[in-house]
Amino acid sequence: KYSRLKPSFNQPMDESAVEEIKKKSQIGGSLQKPHIVAGLDCLGRTSHGVGIAHLKADIANLQLTDIDLLEKYVHLQDVNLHNNNLTTLAPLAHLPCLVRLRASRNKLEDPNCTNVLHGQVSYLNLSSNQFPQIPVHSQLRFLRELYLDSNNLTSLDTLCTELQNLRVLSVQKNKISDVSALTKIQPTIQKLHLDWNDVMDLSPLIPLAGQLEELTFQHNEVMHLDALSSFKHLTNLNVAANNLNTLDELKHLQNLSCLAELQYFDNPMCFPPMPDLKDPDEDDETDVVATDDVNSQQIVKLRRNPIKTDPSEAQFYSMKKL
């Protein structure tokens, strides 16, 4: 129904010309026409298919407090409002074709501010704002990617059940401890990022085992990985900087045949004294290979053979470089 974003049919504006326009326009305050002129891009067919219009607007890093002028550009499909001083998204109610919105690093705090968005939005980035709860509502039923990093979230309880098309959810750097509300959207989510929160228990994620492909929760309080033993489709897992005390926890991952990358640095199990720290013989069939020393990032590539967790073989996890 809506035009896909394609490379502009016209020649892109010279970068020096864009900078000149920005210098002549006021930074901060209200959105002005020179801001729009400098940011418009990607000519394409309108949603009705009978005209040509700019489909993309980059209005980032301008310290704007209002974007009222934007409501005149009704054919926009992709809008970047990153790093301004916005407290409302009301003018976006006049953009019925909007598909992608980046409004990160603003001063948004009202969870109802997204009610003005039309239902075909599929990408929404509201990171680095001040939301106390999930600011997404039932009209965004086609949403596929949602980014809410660095807000004031303490719970996921307000996550609406209508988000049945959501594939990517990122809520890093909040204060979330309970993730059980994620079961509301469990049929679809494939990539989940929970880094820098207060999660202790992963068992509420078990209903996601059938489709989750990427899971990151570094810098939490997790002590056990047994809840992940059934996540057969996981290809990327980051458990760094938690409270994993023993290498035996990795045994729960040994049947995850799709797992290609594992990061587990800065856990208590990474720092005990290790005997005979040297590279294993190249002829030995090791199942786990990692990078750098115990104080560096350890990225593990796993084969399909079971993971070795004998303490005497612990150097395999931390010493041999990829």
Short mmCIF file of C-alpha atoms in Angstrom, two decimals:
data_model
loop_
_atom_site.label_atom_id
_atom_site.label_comp_id
_atom_site.label_asym_id
_atom_site.label_seq_id
_atom_site.Cartn_x
_atom_site.Cartn_y
_atom_site.Cartn_z
CA LYS A 1 0.00 0.00 0.00
CA TYR A 2 2.82 2.39 0.85
CA SER A 3 5.87 3.08 -1.30
CA ARG A 4 9.09 1.45 -0.20
CA LEU A 5 11.94 3.81 0.49
CA LYS A 6 14.32 3.79 -2.47
CA PRO A 7 17.38 5.81 -3.49
CA SER A 8 16.46 9.32 -4.51
CA PHE A 9 15.60 9.81 -8.18
CA ASN A 10 17.24 13.24 -8.09
CA GLN A 11 20.87 14.13 -7.43
CA PRO A 12 21.54 14.48 -3.68
CA MET A 13 22.14 17.99 -2.38
CA ASP A 14 25.81 18.89 -2.08
CA GLU A 15 26.96 18.54 1.53
CA SER A 16 28.43 22.03 1.61
CA ALA A 17 25.08 23.44 0.46
CA VAL A 18 23.29 21.59 3.25
CA GLU A 19 25.72 22.94 5.84
CA GLU A 20 25.28 26.45 4.50
CA ILE A 21 21.51 26.18 4.84
CA LYS A 22 21.86 24.95 8.42
CA LYS A 23 24.18 27.83 9.28
CA LYS A 24 21.67 30.35 7.95
CA SER A 25 18.79 28.76 9.88
CA GLN A 26 18.36 29.13 13.61
CA ILE A 27 19.34 26.16 15.78
CA GLY A 28 16.80 25.50 18.52
CA GLY A 29 13.23 26.64 18.94
CA SER A 30 10.71 25.90 16.19
CA LEU A 31 11.24 23.91 13.04
CA GLN A 32 11.88 26.24 10.11
CA LYS A 33 11.67 25.75 6.37
CA PRO A 34 15.50 25.77 5.91
CA HIS A 35 15.67 22.80 8.30
CA ILE A 36 13.17 20.96 6.11
CA VAL A 37 14.99 21.86 2.89
CA ALA A 38 18.26 20.56 4.27
CA GLY A 39 16.73 17.35 5.57
CA LEU A 40 14.39 16.20 2.81
CA ASP A 41 15.53 13.19 0.81
CA CYS A 42 14.39 10.16 -1.16
CA LEU A 43 11.98 11.17 -3.90
CA GLY A 44 9.38 8.50 -4.57
CA ARG A 45 5.79 7.88 -5.48
CA THR A 46 3.14 8.94 -3.00
CA SER A 47 0.88 6.38 -1.38
CA HIS A 48 -1.80 7.11 -3.99
CA GLY A 49 0.67 6.37 -6.76
CA VAL A 50 -0.24 9.49 -8.76
CA GLY A 51 2.49 11.90 -7.66
CA ILE A 52 6.12 12.29 -6.60
CA ALA A 53 7.18 13.59 -3.19
CA HIS A 54 10.02 13.42 -0.71
CA LEU A 55 9.53 10.38 1.52
CA LYS A 56 12.28 10.96 4.07
CA ALA A 57 13.19 13.83 6.41
CA ASP A 58 16.30 14.06 8.59
CA ILE A 59 15.69 16.70 11.25
CA ALA A 60 18.17 15.51 13.87
CA ASN A 61 20.55 17.41 16.18
CA LEU A 62 18.79 20.78 15.90
CA GLN A 63 17.65 21.30 19.54
CA LEU A 64 14.10 21.87 18.31
CA THR A 65 11.25 22.32 20.78
CA ASP A 66 8.42 22.00 18.25
CA ILE A 67 7.99 20.51 14.78
CA ASP A 68 4.62 22.00 13.79
CA LEU A 69 5.81 22.78 10.27
CA LEU A 70 6.29 19.07 9.64
CA GLU A 71 2.54 18.48 9.45
CA LYS A 72 2.49 19.98 5.95
CA TYR A 73 4.65 17.17 4.56
CA VAL A 74 1.94 14.54 4.56
CA HIS A 75 3.76 12.06 2.28
CA LEU A 76 6.72 11.46 4.58
CA GLN A 77 7.37 7.81 5.41
CA ASP A 78 10.68 8.05 7.31
CA VAL A 79 11.36 10.81 9.87
CA ASN A 80 14.48 11.23 12.02
CA LEU A 81 14.00 13.56 15.02
CA HIS A 82 16.98 12.31 17.02
CA ASN A 83 18.63 14.63 19.56
CA ASN A 84 16.17 17.49 19.86
CA ASN A 85 14.21 18.91 22.82
CA LEU A 86 10.75 17.68 21.89
CA THR A 87 8.10 17.04 24.54
CA THR A 88 5.32 16.06 22.13
CA LEU A 89 4.85 14.22 18.82
CA ALA A 90 1.45 15.79 18.07
CA PRO A 91 2.34 17.14 14.58
CA LEU A 92 2.99 13.57 13.42
CA ALA A 93 -0.75 12.96 13.53
CA HIS A 94 -0.81 14.63 10.09
CA LEU A 95 1.60 12.07 8.58
CA PRO A 96 -0.66 9.14 7.62
CA CYS A 97 2.09 7.41 5.60
CA LEU A 98 4.72 7.36 8.35
CA VAL A 99 6.44 3.96 8.57
CA ARG A 100 9.73 4.70 10.39
CA LEU A 101 10.23 7.13 13.26
CA ARG A 102 13.37 7.85 15.24
CA ALA A 103 12.69 10.24 18.11
CA SER A 104 15.48 9.17 20.45
CA ARG A 105 17.29 11.58 22.76
CA ASN A 106 14.46 14.05 23.30
CA LYS A 107 12.44 15.02 26.38
CA LEU A 108 9.39 12.85 25.84
CA GLU A 109 7.79 11.50 29.00
CA ASP A 110 4.05 11.10 28.38
CA PRO A 111 3.35 7.45 27.48
CA ASN A 112 0.32 8.59 25.50
CA CYS A 113 2.36 10.75 23.14
CA THR A 114 2.46 7.94 20.57
CA ASN A 115 -1.34 7.81 20.30
CA VAL A 116 -1.06 10.28 17.42
CA LEU A 117 0.90 7.83 15.26
CA HIS A 118 -0.92 6.00 12.50
CA GLY A 119 -1.15 2.23 12.54
CA GLN A 120 1.31 1.36 9.75
CA VAL A 121 4.42 2.40 11.75
CA SER A 122 6.78 -0.58 11.70
CA TYR A 123 9.97 0.93 13.23
CA LEU A 124 9.94 3.08 16.36
CA ASN A 125 12.98 4.32 18.29
CA LEU A 126 12.18 6.24 21.49
CA SER A 127 15.44 5.58 23.34
CA SER A 128 16.98 8.15 25.69
CA ASN A 129 13.74 9.82 26.71
CA GLN A 130 11.97 9.86 30.08
CA PHE A 131 9.15 7.35 29.73
CA PRO A 132 8.09 5.69 33.02
CA GLN A 133 6.20 2.95 31.16
CA ILE A 134 5.90 1.43 27.69
CA PRO A 135 4.63 4.24 25.40
CA VAL A 136 3.17 1.98 22.71
CA HIS A 137 -0.51 1.29 22.27
CA SER A 138 -2.83 -1.02 20.41
CA GLN A 139 -3.07 1.03 17.20
CA LEU A 140 0.55 0.16 16.35
CA ARG A 141 -0.32 -3.42 15.55
CA PHE A 142 2.14 -3.57 12.60
CA LEU A 143 5.13 -2.53 14.70
CA ARG A 144 8.12 -4.81 14.04
CA GLU A 145 11.01 -3.03 15.82
CA LEU A 146 10.77 -1.13 19.10
CA TYR A 147 13.71 0.54 20.88
CA LEU A 148 13.21 1.96 24.39
CA ASP A 149 16.76 2.00 25.75
CA SER A 150 17.77 4.47 28.46
CA ASN A 151 14.35 5.48 29.72
CA ASN A 152 12.84 5.25 33.21
CA LEU A 153 11.13 1.89 32.74
CA THR A 154 10.76 -0.28 35.83
CA SER A 155 8.27 -2.75 34.38
CA LEU A 156 7.05 -4.24 31.10
CA ASP A 157 3.52 -4.77 32.41
CA THR A 158 2.03 -2.13 30.11
CA LEU A 159 3.22 -3.95 26.99
CA CYS A 160 0.06 -4.36 24.95
CA THR A 161 -1.07 -7.73 23.62
CA GLU A 162 -1.79 -6.34 20.14
CA LEU A 163 1.91 -6.22 19.23
CA GLN A 164 1.71 -9.56 17.48
CA ASN A 165 4.10 -8.52 14.68
CA LEU A 166 6.92 -7.36 16.94
CA ARG A 167 10.25 -8.97 15.98
CA VAL A 168 12.82 -6.82 17.81
CA LEU A 169 12.51 -5.36 21.32
CA SER A 170 15.32 -3.44 23.03
CA VAL A 171 14.88 -2.11 26.57
CA GLN A 172 18.51 -1.73 27.61
CA LYS A 173 19.65 0.57 30.43
CA ASN A 174 16.40 0.72 32.37
CA LYS A 175 15.44 -0.62 35.82
CA ILE A 176 13.49 -3.71 34.82
CA SER A 177 13.55 -6.74 37.11
CA ASP A 178 10.53 -8.76 35.96
CA VAL A 179 10.27 -9.90 32.32
CA SER A 180 7.17 -12.11 32.61
CA ALA A 181 5.08 -9.58 30.66
CA LEU A 182 7.00 -10.55 27.51
CA THR A 183 4.81 -13.62 27.19
CA LYS A 184 2.09 -11.30 25.87
CA ILE A 185 3.97 -11.07 22.56
CA GLN A 186 5.69 -14.44 22.68
CA PRO A 187 4.51 -15.76 19.28
CA THR A 188 6.67 -13.37 17.28
CA ILE A 189 9.67 -11.83 19.06
CA GLN A 190 13.04 -12.91 17.61
CA LYS A 191 15.58 -10.47 19.07
CA LEU A 192 15.47 -9.34 22.68
CA HIS A 193 17.93 -6.95 24.35
CA LEU A 194 17.72 -6.63 28.16
CA ASP A 195 21.22 -5.36 28.93
CA TRP A 196 21.89 -3.16 31.97
CA ASN A 197 18.75 -3.95 33.96
CA ASP A 198 18.02 -5.78 37.23
CA VAL A 199 16.85 -9.14 35.89
CA MET A 200 17.58 -12.13 38.13
CA ASP A 201 15.29 -14.85 36.78
CA LEU A 202 15.18 -15.96 33.12
CA SER A 203 12.49 -18.60 33.53
CA PRO A 204 9.67 -16.23 32.44
CA LEU A 205 11.34 -16.20 29.02
CA ILE A 206 10.77 -19.92 28.43
CA PRO A 207 7.59 -19.31 26.35
CA LEU A 208 9.85 -17.42 23.89
CA ALA A 209 12.04 -20.49 23.29
CA GLY A 210 10.32 -21.45 20.06
CA GLN A 211 11.36 -18.39 18.07
CA LEU A 212 13.99 -16.31 19.93
CA GLU A 213 17.21 -16.06 17.88
CA GLU A 214 19.17 -13.36 19.69
CA LEU A 215 19.19 -12.68 23.42
CA THR A 216 21.44 -10.24 25.28
CA PHE A 217 21.26 -9.50 29.00
CA GLN A 218 24.73 -8.40 30.04
CA HIS A 219 25.02 -6.43 33.28
CA ASN A 220 22.08 -8.02 35.11
CA GLU A 221 21.89 -10.24 38.21
CA VAL A 222 21.37 -13.67 36.61
CA MET A 223 22.94 -16.64 38.43
CA HIS A 224 21.66 -19.61 36.41
CA LEU A 225 21.25 -20.46 32.71
CA ASP A 226 19.13 -23.60 33.02
CA ALA A 227 16.06 -21.73 31.70
CA LEU A 228 17.81 -21.37 28.32
CA SER A 229 18.33 -25.08 27.67
CA SER A 230 15.31 -25.27 25.33
CA PHE A 231 16.09 -22.20 23.20
CA LYS A 232 16.90 -24.25 20.11
CA HIS A 233 16.95 -21.32 17.68
CA LEU A 234 19.38 -19.08 19.58
CA THR A 235 22.32 -17.99 17.43
CA ASN A 236 23.64 -15.12 19.56
CA LEU A 237 23.72 -15.03 23.37
CA ASN A 238 25.34 -12.44 25.63
CA VAL A 239 25.42 -13.28 29.36
CA ALA A 240 28.37 -11.07 30.29
CA ALA A 241 28.67 -9.30 33.64
CA ASN A 242 26.08 -11.32 35.57
CA ASN A 243 26.50 -13.55 38.63
CA LEU A 244 27.44 -16.84 36.97
CA ASN A 245 29.69 -18.54 39.49
CA THR A 246 30.68 -21.75 37.75
CA LEU A 247 31.50 -22.96 34.26
CA ASP A 248 28.96 -25.72 34.81
CA GLU A 249 26.28 -23.16 33.95
CA LEU A 250 27.45 -23.35 30.34
CA LYS A 251 26.51 -27.02 30.29
CA HIS A 252 22.87 -25.94 29.94
CA LEU A 253 23.76 -24.55 26.49
CA GLN A 254 25.40 -27.66 25.09
CA ASN A 255 22.33 -28.78 23.09
CA LEU A 256 21.75 -25.41 21.43
CA SER A 257 22.96 -26.51 18.00
CA CYS A 258 22.31 -23.12 16.34
CA LEU A 259 24.33 -21.12 18.87
CA ALA A 260 27.18 -19.44 16.98
CA GLU A 261 28.31 -16.73 19.40
CA LEU A 262 28.40 -16.58 23.17
CA GLN A 263 29.77 -13.73 25.30
CA TYR A 264 30.23 -14.37 29.03
CA PHE A 265 33.08 -12.11 30.20
CA ASP A 266 33.07 -10.36 33.61
CA ASN A 267 31.26 -13.16 35.44
CA PRO A 268 32.66 -14.57 38.72
CA MET A 269 33.47 -17.83 36.92
CA CYS A 270 35.96 -15.98 34.69
CA PHE A 271 38.32 -15.00 37.50
CA PRO A 272 39.38 -18.05 39.55
CA PRO A 273 43.06 -19.12 39.37
CA MET A 274 43.65 -21.18 36.26
CA PRO A 275 46.42 -23.79 36.08
CA ASP A 276 48.75 -24.01 33.11
CA LEU A 277 47.41 -21.07 31.12
CA LYS A 278 48.58 -21.87 27.64
CA ASP A 279 47.08 -22.42 24.22
CA PRO A 280 45.69 -25.92 23.76
CA ASP A 281 47.40 -28.15 21.23
CA GLU A 282 46.11 -27.43 17.75
CA ASP A 283 45.35 -31.13 17.29
CA ASP A 284 43.00 -31.18 20.27
CA GLU A 285 39.33 -31.05 19.37
CA THR A 286 38.09 -28.22 21.52
CA ASP A 287 34.44 -27.38 21.52
CA VAL A 288 34.78 -23.81 22.74
CA VAL A 289 37.20 -21.15 21.54
CA ALA A 290 37.33 -17.67 23.06
CA THR A 291 39.35 -14.47 22.85
CA ASP A 292 42.00 -12.69 24.91
CA ASP A 293 42.71 -13.12 28.62
CA VAL A 294 40.31 -13.38 31.54
CA ASN A 295 40.11 -9.61 31.89
CA SER A 296 39.16 -9.04 28.26
CA GLN A 297 36.04 -9.64 26.25
CA GLN A 298 35.48 -13.33 25.65
CA ILE A 299 33.54 -14.21 22.53
CA VAL A 300 32.86 -17.87 22.22
CA LYS A 301 32.19 -19.73 19.00
CA LEU A 302 30.62 -23.09 19.59
CA ARG A 303 30.60 -26.26 17.56
CA ARG A 304 27.88 -28.82 17.73
CA ASN A 305 29.81 -31.05 20.17
CA PRO A 306 28.96 -30.75 23.90
CA ILE A 307 30.62 -27.91 25.81
CA LYS A 308 33.49 -28.94 28.07
CA THR A 309 33.13 -27.63 31.59
CA ASP A 310 35.98 -29.42 33.38
CA PRO A 311 37.84 -26.74 35.42
CA SER A 312 41.14 -28.10 34.11
CA GLU A 313 40.03 -27.15 30.60
CA ALA A 314 38.86 -23.68 31.59
CA GLN A 315 41.65 -22.05 29.59
CA PHE A 316 39.83 -23.08 26.42
CA TYR A 317 37.22 -20.47 27.25
CA SER A 318 39.57 -17.60 27.79
CA MET A 319 42.99 -17.97 26.27
CA LYS A 320 43.03 -19.02 22.64
CA LYS A 321 42.53 -16.17 20.19
CA LEU A 322 40.07 -16.47 17.32
#
